[in-house]
């Protein structure tokens, strides 16, 4: 009898599954992910901001350019700095989710966004939208070959098919 290893494990920002983990107590349920992709993958949800103890609801955070590089600080209280905690948690999940074959991140999040996240100056002015979420950045750095995407990229049929193909290629290489 052949062992059935099940669908490929894929990490995902838990708010995209409808979990009410956002700073305002809401979620970002994504219909496409929860219908078209849910049958293909075994989702491993994760909310880094909740995991590091920020709670729900919580102070919103943002990416701020500082003399020490980009820091993740409270929007209303810049004395809150969770950069180190998010990076440490990213390293932990990179180890704990060692067998995942892909990751679907929440776009534009200061923790989960993989590109184009809004950044701010220390004076509170909006800067270039060229940031990467602190948690996502660590995972991508530790696993540079991991297929990653977000809910906006997945709206594009070509990018969606490519992500699915990349996940299964990773999975097949693990089980060949
Ligand atoms: S974007 Fe990431 S940190 Fe923000 S609520 Fe969703 S899972 Fe949590």
PDB file of C-alpha atoms in Angstrom, residues 11 13 25 29 55 106 108 125 171 174:
ATOM      1  CA  UNK A  11       1.727  28.576   5.746  1.00  0.00           C
ATOM      2  CA  UNK A  13      -1.593  34.642   7.444  1.00  0.00           C
ATOM      3  CA  UNK A  25     -10.628  42.715  15.866  1.00  0.00           C
ATOM      4  CA  UNK A  29     -11.346  36.444   4.754  1.00  0.00           C
ATOM      5  CA  UNK A  55      -3.500  40.912  21.706  1.00  0.00           C
ATOM      6  CA  UNK A 106      -1.407  39.148   3.843  1.00  0.00           C
ATOM      7  CA  UNK A 108       0.635  45.396   2.772  1.00  0.00           C
ATOM      8  CA  UNK A 125       5.193  61.567   6.887  1.00  0.00           C
ATOM      9  CA  UNK A 171       6.271  19.010  -2.405  1.00  0.00           C
ATOM     10  CA  UNK A 174      10.316  16.346  -0.739  1.00  0.00           C
TER      11      UNK A 174
END
